[in-house]
DNA sequence: TCTGATGGTGAGCTAAGAAT
DNA sequence: ATTCTTAGCTCACCATCAGA
């Protein structure tokens, strides 16, 4: 069951899990502003949380209870060694130097209530036509006063991630082509907001894992998300090139790759890199 | 011993593929 | 449209082996 929650639900979550001073530290909002229901009400238009299990059957949009797969079971639950977040971005173009994020989505693989987070982001500039054709995110859709900018979303995102993070354990972000695309974008958006990516955030590039598996299998063929979905017989939960459907696809693909490579969560951790070690912003 | 065929390896180039 | 990486291809070079 998928439940769309408004920001006040997120607020509750934040209030329960995050100290206000933490929010103030990372926010251009005052704590009062951030926690005012009306403030969220203005923004619920684009940002939502859902409650769902993280591991769903191939080709199905329904979510199972939050039971981690075998390859993660040993590290999830009380003894989980990291919080694994699968994420995806849509942007106004390929180059992180010249472009901005227009959509952000993530799913916490440990599942449960509020395990996903997605939001449109106001890039403060037009979306090129070829991008809009690709992902159906138009200038009219995101360049609106009621769509938050990345700096607006950042403190909420930080609070959300903190609320999902196990005490003392790192956060492992997974995305397809994260090293060259998603992470440089995130790094640059953080620096634009005069914020730093937390040091306990690590990332894994599933594209590298897919290439590694292809090599070990001696298989030929493409390793983009679409090809991997077809290879593993994974159906689509929505339009391609939108953040959340791509996240859902990667959530289904990732365990297949990890099983193929015999990677546990600890193995994933060995593949992880720090955000600051991604392609440097130039 | 010489010559030609064959196989392995490394360098360098090109095109494809990755993402939006 | 754009940048970067990598697979795949060609070519050169060297070693090995068989046959004359």
CSV table of C-alpha atoms in Angstrom, one decimal, chain A:
chain,number,residue,atom,x,y,z
A,1,UNK,CA,0.0,0.0,0.0
A,2,UNK,CA,1.3,3.4,-0.9
A,3,UNK,CA,0.4,6.3,1.2
A,4,UNK,CA,1.0,9.9,0.1
A,5,UNK,CA,1.8,12.0,3.1
A,6,UNK,CA,1.9,15.7,3.3
A,7,UNK,CA,4.8,17.6,4.8
A,8,UNK,CA,3.2,17.7,8.2
A,9,UNK,CA,3.8,13.9,8.3
A,10,UNK,CA,7.4,14.5,7.5
A,11,UNK,CA,7.4,17.3,10.1
A,12,UNK,CA,6.3,14.8,12.7
A,13,UNK,CA,8.9,12.4,11.7
A,14,UNK,CA,11.6,15.1,11.9
A,15,UNK,CA,10.3,16.3,15.2
A,16,UNK,CA,10.5,12.8,16.6
A,17,UNK,CA,13.9,12.0,15.2
A,18,UNK,CA,15.9,15.2,14.7
A,19,UNK,CA,16.9,17.9,17.1
A,20,UNK,CA,15.8,21.3,15.9
A,21,UNK,CA,19.3,22.7,16.2
A,22,UNK,CA,20.3,20.2,13.6
A,23,UNK,CA,17.8,21.6,11.2
A,24,UNK,CA,18.7,25.2,11.9
A,25,UNK,CA,22.3,24.3,11.2
A,26,UNK,CA,21.5,23.3,7.7
A,27,UNK,CA,18.6,25.4,6.9
A,28,UNK,CA,17.9,28.8,5.5
A,29,UNK,CA,14.6,28.5,7.4
A,30,UNK,CA,14.3,29.3,11.0
A,31,UNK,CA,13.2,26.3,13.1
A,32,UNK,CA,9.8,27.8,13.5
A,33,UNK,CA,9.3,28.3,9.8
A,34,UNK,CA,10.5,24.8,9.1
A,35,UNK,CA,8.2,23.2,11.5
A,36,UNK,CA,5.1,25.3,10.8
A,37,UNK,CA,2.4,23.2,9.2
A,38,UNK,CA,1.5,26.0,6.8
A,39,UNK,CA,5.1,26.1,5.6
A,40,UNK,CA,4.8,22.5,4.7
A,41,UNK,CA,1.4,22.9,3.3
A,42,UNK,CA,2.8,25.3,0.7
A,43,UNK,CA,5.3,22.7,-0.4
A,44,UNK,CA,3.4,19.5,-0.2
A,45,UNK,CA,2.6,20.0,-3.9
A,46,UNK,CA,5.9,18.4,-4.9
A,47,UNK,CA,7.2,16.5,-2.0
A,48,UNK,CA,5.9,13.3,-0.6
A,49,UNK,CA,6.8,10.4,1.6
A,50,UNK,CA,5.4,6.9,1.2
A,51,UNK,CA,5.2,4.0,3.4
A,52,UNK,CA,6.1,0.7,1.8
A,53,UNK,CA,8.2,-2.4,1.9
A,54,UNK,CA,11.5,-2.1,0.0
A,55,UNK,CA,11.5,-5.4,-1.7
A,56,UNK,CA,8.7,-6.0,-4.1
A,57,UNK,CA,8.1,-8.8,-6.6
A,58,UNK,CA,9.4,-8.4,-10.1
A,59,UNK,CA,7.0,-6.6,-12.3
A,60,UNK,CA,4.7,-5.6,-9.5
A,61,UNK,CA,4.0,-2.2,-8.2
A,62,UNK,CA,2.8,-3.5,-4.9
A,63,UNK,CA,5.2,-3.6,-2.0
A,64,UNK,CA,5.8,-6.5,0.3
A,65,UNK,CA,6.5,-6.0,4.0
A,66,UNK,CA,9.8,-4.6,4.9
A,67,UNK,CA,11.8,-7.7,5.0
A,68,UNK,CA,15.4,-7.2,3.7
A,69,UNK,CA,16.6,-9.7,1.1
A,70,UNK,CA,19.0,-12.5,2.2
A,71,UNK,CA,22.0,-10.6,1.0
A,72,UNK,CA,21.2,-7.8,3.3
A,73,UNK,CA,19.5,-9.7,6.1
A,74,UNK,CA,22.7,-10.2,8.0
A,75,UNK,CA,23.3,-6.5,8.2
A,76,UNK,CA,19.8,-5.2,8.6
A,77,UNK,CA,17.7,-5.1,11.7
A,78,UNK,CA,19.4,-4.3,14.9
A,79,UNK,CA,22.9,-5.0,13.5
A,80,UNK,CA,22.7,-3.2,10.2
A,81,UNK,CA,26.1,-1.8,9.3
A,82,UNK,CA,24.7,1.0,7.1
A,83,UNK,CA,21.5,2.7,6.0
A,84,UNK,CA,21.3,1.9,2.3
A,85,UNK,CA,19.4,4.6,0.2
A,86,UNK,CA,18.8,4.1,-3.4
A,87,UNK,CA,18.4,7.4,-5.1
A,88,UNK,CA,18.1,9.1,-8.5
A,89,UNK,CA,18.1,12.6,-9.9
A,90,UNK,CA,16.6,14.3,-12.9
A,91,UNK,CA,18.4,17.4,-14.0
A,92,UNK,CA,18.2,20.2,-16.6
A,93,UNK,CA,21.1,18.6,-18.5
A,94,UNK,CA,24.1,16.3,-18.3
A,95,UNK,CA,26.8,18.7,-17.1
A,96,UNK,CA,26.7,19.4,-13.4
A,97,UNK,CA,28.6,22.6,-13.9
A,98,UNK,CA,25.9,24.2,-16.1
A,99,UNK,CA,22.8,22.5,-14.9
A,100,UNK,CA,20.5,22.0,-11.9
A,101,UNK,CA,18.5,19.2,-10.3
A,102,UNK,CA,14.8,19.2,-11.0
A,103,UNK,CA,13.7,16.1,-9.3
A,104,UNK,CA,15.1,14.0,-6.4
A,105,UNK,CA,13.9,10.6,-5.2
A,106,UNK,CA,15.2,8.0,-2.8
A,107,UNK,CA,14.2,4.8,-1.2
A,108,UNK,CA,15.5,3.4,2.1
A,109,UNK,CA,16.1,-0.3,1.5
A,110,UNK,CA,15.2,-1.1,5.1
A,111,UNK,CA,11.6,-0.3,4.1
A,112,UNK,CA,8.9,0.5,6.6
A,113,UNK,CA,7.0,3.7,7.1
A,114,UNK,CA,8.2,6.8,5.2
A,115,UNK,CA,10.8,4.7,3.4
A,116,UNK,CA,10.7,6.8,0.3
A,117,UNK,CA,11.2,10.5,-0.3
A,118,UNK,CA,10.6,12.3,-3.6
A,119,UNK,CA,10.4,15.9,-4.6
A,120,UNK,CA,10.4,18.2,-7.6
A,121,UNK,CA,13.0,20.9,-7.3
A,122,UNK,CA,12.8,24.4,-8.7
A,123,UNK,CA,16.0,24.8,-10.7
A,124,UNK,CA,15.5,28.6,-11.1
A,125,UNK,CA,16.0,28.3,-14.8
A,126,UNK,CA,14.2,26.8,-17.8
A,127,UNK,CA,14.2,23.1,-18.6
A,128,UNK,CA,15.6,22.5,-22.2
A,129,UNK,CA,13.1,21.0,-24.6
A,130,UNK,CA,15.0,17.9,-25.2
A,131,UNK,CA,15.1,17.2,-21.4
A,132,UNK,CA,11.4,17.9,-21.1
A,133,UNK,CA,10.7,15.5,-23.9
A,134,UNK,CA,12.9,12.9,-22.1
A,135,UNK,CA,11.4,13.1,-18.6
A,136,UNK,CA,8.2,15.1,-19.0
A,137,UNK,CA,9.5,17.7,-16.5
A,138,UNK,CA,8.8,21.0,-18.0
A,139,UNK,CA,9.7,24.6,-17.1
A,140,UNK,CA,6.1,25.2,-16.3
A,141,UNK,CA,6.1,22.3,-13.9
A,142,UNK,CA,9.1,23.2,-11.8
A,143,UNK,CA,9.7,26.9,-12.2
A,144,UNK,CA,6.8,27.8,-9.8
A,145,UNK,CA,6.9,29.6,-6.5
A,146,UNK,CA,5.3,26.6,-4.8
A,147,UNK,CA,8.1,24.2,-5.9
A,148,UNK,CA,11.0,24.3,-3.4
A,149,UNK,CA,14.5,25.1,-4.5
A,150,UNK,CA,17.3,22.7,-3.5
A,151,UNK,CA,18.3,24.9,-0.6
A,152,UNK,CA,14.8,24.6,0.7
A,153,UNK,CA,14.8,20.9,0.4
A,154,UNK,CA,18.3,20.3,1.8
A,155,UNK,CA,17.5,20.8,5.5
A,156,UNK,CA,14.5,18.5,5.1
A,157,UNK,CA,16.5,15.9,3.3
A,158,UNK,CA,19.3,16.1,5.9
A,159,UNK,CA,16.7,15.6,8.6
A,160,UNK,CA,15.0,12.8,6.8
A,161,UNK,CA,18.2,10.9,6.2
A,162,UNK,CA,19.2,11.5,9.8
A,163,UNK,CA,15.9,10.0,10.9
A,164,UNK,CA,16.6,6.9,8.9
A,165,UNK,CA,20.2,6.6,9.9
A,166,UNK,CA,21.3,4.0,12.5
A,167,UNK,CA,23.2,5.7,15.3
A,168,UNK,CA,26.9,5.7,14.6
A,169,UNK,CA,26.5,3.9,11.2
A,170,UNK,CA,27.2,5.4,7.8
A,171,UNK,CA,24.6,6.1,5.0
A,172,UNK,CA,25.3,4.2,1.8
A,173,UNK,CA,23.8,6.0,-1.2
A,174,UNK,CA,23.3,3.9,-4.4
A,175,UNK,CA,22.6,5.2,-7.8
A,176,UNK,CA,23.2,4.2,-11.4
A,177,UNK,CA,26.2,6.1,-12.7
A,178,UNK,CA,26.5,7.9,-9.4
A,179,UNK,CA,30.2,8.5,-9.7
A,180,UNK,CA,30.0,10.5,-12.8
A,181,UNK,CA,26.5,12.0,-12.7
A,182,UNK,CA,24.4,12.0,-9.5
A,183,UNK,CA,27.1,12.5,-6.9
A,184,UNK,CA,28.8,15.5,-8.7
A,185,UNK,CA,25.4,17.1,-9.0
A,186,UNK,CA,24.7,16.5,-5.3
A,187,UNK,CA,28.1,17.8,-4.3
A,188,UNK,CA,27.7,21.0,-6.4
A,189,UNK,CA,24.1,21.6,-5.1
A,190,UNK,CA,25.4,21.3,-1.5
A,191,UNK,CA,28.2,23.7,-2.2
A,192,UNK,CA,25.7,26.2,-3.8
A,193,UNK,CA,23.8,26.0,-0.5
A,194,UNK,CA,27.1,26.6,1.4
A,195,UNK,CA,26.6,23.1,3.0
A,196,UNK,CA,28.9,20.1,3.1
A,197,UNK,CA,27.9,16.5,2.4
A,198,UNK,CA,28.1,14.7,5.7
A,199,UNK,CA,31.3,12.8,6.1
A,200,UNK,CA,29.5,9.6,7.0
A,201,UNK,CA,27.7,9.6,3.6
A,202,UNK,CA,29.2,7.1,1.2
A,203,UNK,CA,28.1,6.1,-2.3
A,204,UNK,CA,28.1,3.1,-4.5
A,205,UNK,CA,27.8,3.3,-8.3
A,206,UNK,CA,25.6,0.4,-9.5
A,207,UNK,CA,26.8,1.0,-13.0
A,208,UNK,CA,30.3,-0.1,-12.0
A,209,UNK,CA,28.8,-3.1,-10.2
A,210,UNK,CA,26.8,-4.0,-13.3
A,211,UNK,CA,29.9,-3.8,-15.5
A,212,UNK,CA,31.8,-5.9,-13.1
A,213,UNK,CA,29.1,-8.6,-13.1
A,214,UNK,CA,28.9,-8.5,-16.9
A,215,UNK,CA,32.6,-9.1,-17.0
A,216,UNK,CA,32.6,-11.9,-14.6
A,217,UNK,CA,29.6,-13.5,-16.4
A,218,UNK,CA,31.4,-13.1,-19.7
A,219,UNK,CA,28.1,-11.7,-20.9
A,220,UNK,CA,27.8,-9.0,-23.6
A,221,UNK,CA,25.2,-6.3,-23.8
A,222,UNK,CA,24.3,-3.0,-22.3
A,223,UNK,CA,24.3,-2.1,-18.7
A,224,UNK,CA,22.0,0.9,-18.6
A,225,UNK,CA,18.9,0.7,-16.4
A,226,UNK,CA,16.5,-0.2,-19.2
A,227,UNK,CA,18.7,-3.0,-20.4
A,228,UNK,CA,19.2,-4.3,-16.8
A,229,UNK,CA,15.5,-4.2,-16.2
A,230,UNK,CA,14.9,-6.2,-19.3
A,231,UNK,CA,17.7,-8.6,-18.5
A,232,UNK,CA,16.3,-9.4,-15.1
A,233,UNK,CA,12.7,-9.3,-16.3
A,234,UNK,CA,11.7,-6.4,-14.1
A,235,UNK,CA,8.6,-4.5,-15.0
A,236,UNK,CA,8.2,-0.8,-14.9
A,237,UNK,CA,6.4,1.0,-12.1
A,238,UNK,CA,6.1,4.3,-14.1
A,239,UNK,CA,7.6,6.3,-16.8
A,240,UNK,CA,11.4,5.9,-17.4
A,241,UNK,CA,13.6,8.9,-16.8
A,242,UNK,CA,11.5,9.9,-13.8
A,243,UNK,CA,13.3,9.8,-10.5
A,244,UNK,CA,11.1,7.5,-8.5
A,245,UNK,CA,10.4,4.9,-11.2
A,246,UNK,CA,14.1,4.7,-11.8
A,247,UNK,CA,14.7,4.3,-8.1
A,248,UNK,CA,12.2,1.5,-7.9
A,249,UNK,CA,13.8,-0.2,-10.9
A,250,UNK,CA,17.2,0.0,-9.3
A,251,UNK,CA,15.9,-1.3,-6.0
A,252,UNK,CA,14.8,-4.4,-7.9
A,253,UNK,CA,18.0,-4.7,-9.9
A,254,UNK,CA,20.5,-4.1,-7.1
A,255,UNK,CA,19.9,-7.3,-5.2
A,256,UNK,CA,20.2,-9.3,-8.5
A,257,UNK,CA,23.6,-7.7,-9.2
A,258,UNK,CA,24.7,-8.2,-5.6
A,259,UNK,CA,23.7,-11.8,-5.7
A,260,UNK,CA,25.5,-12.2,-9.0
A,261,UNK,CA,28.6,-10.7,-7.4
A,262,UNK,CA,28.0,-12.5,-4.1
A,263,UNK,CA,28.1,-9.1,-2.4
A,264,UNK,CA,26.6,-8.7,1.1
A,265,UNK,CA,26.0,-5.3,2.5
A,266,UNK,CA,29.5,-5.4,3.9
A,267,UNK,CA,30.7,-6.1,0.4
A,268,UNK,CA,28.8,-3.1,-0.8
A,269,UNK,CA,30.5,-1.1,1.9
A,270,UNK,CA,33.8,-2.2,0.5
A,271,UNK,CA,32.8,-0.8,-2.9
A,272,UNK,CA,31.7,2.5,-1.4
A,273,UNK,CA,33.4,5.8,-2.0
A,274,UNK,CA,33.2,9.1,-0.2
A,275,UNK,CA,31.2,11.8,-1.9
A,276,UNK,CA,34.2,14.1,-2.1
A,277,UNK,CA,36.0,11.4,-4.1
A,278,UNK,CA,33.6,11.5,-6.9
A,279,UNK,CA,34.5,13.3,-10.1
A,280,UNK,CA,35.7,16.6,-8.9
A,281,UNK,CA,33.7,19.7,-9.7
A,282,UNK,CA,35.6,21.8,-12.2
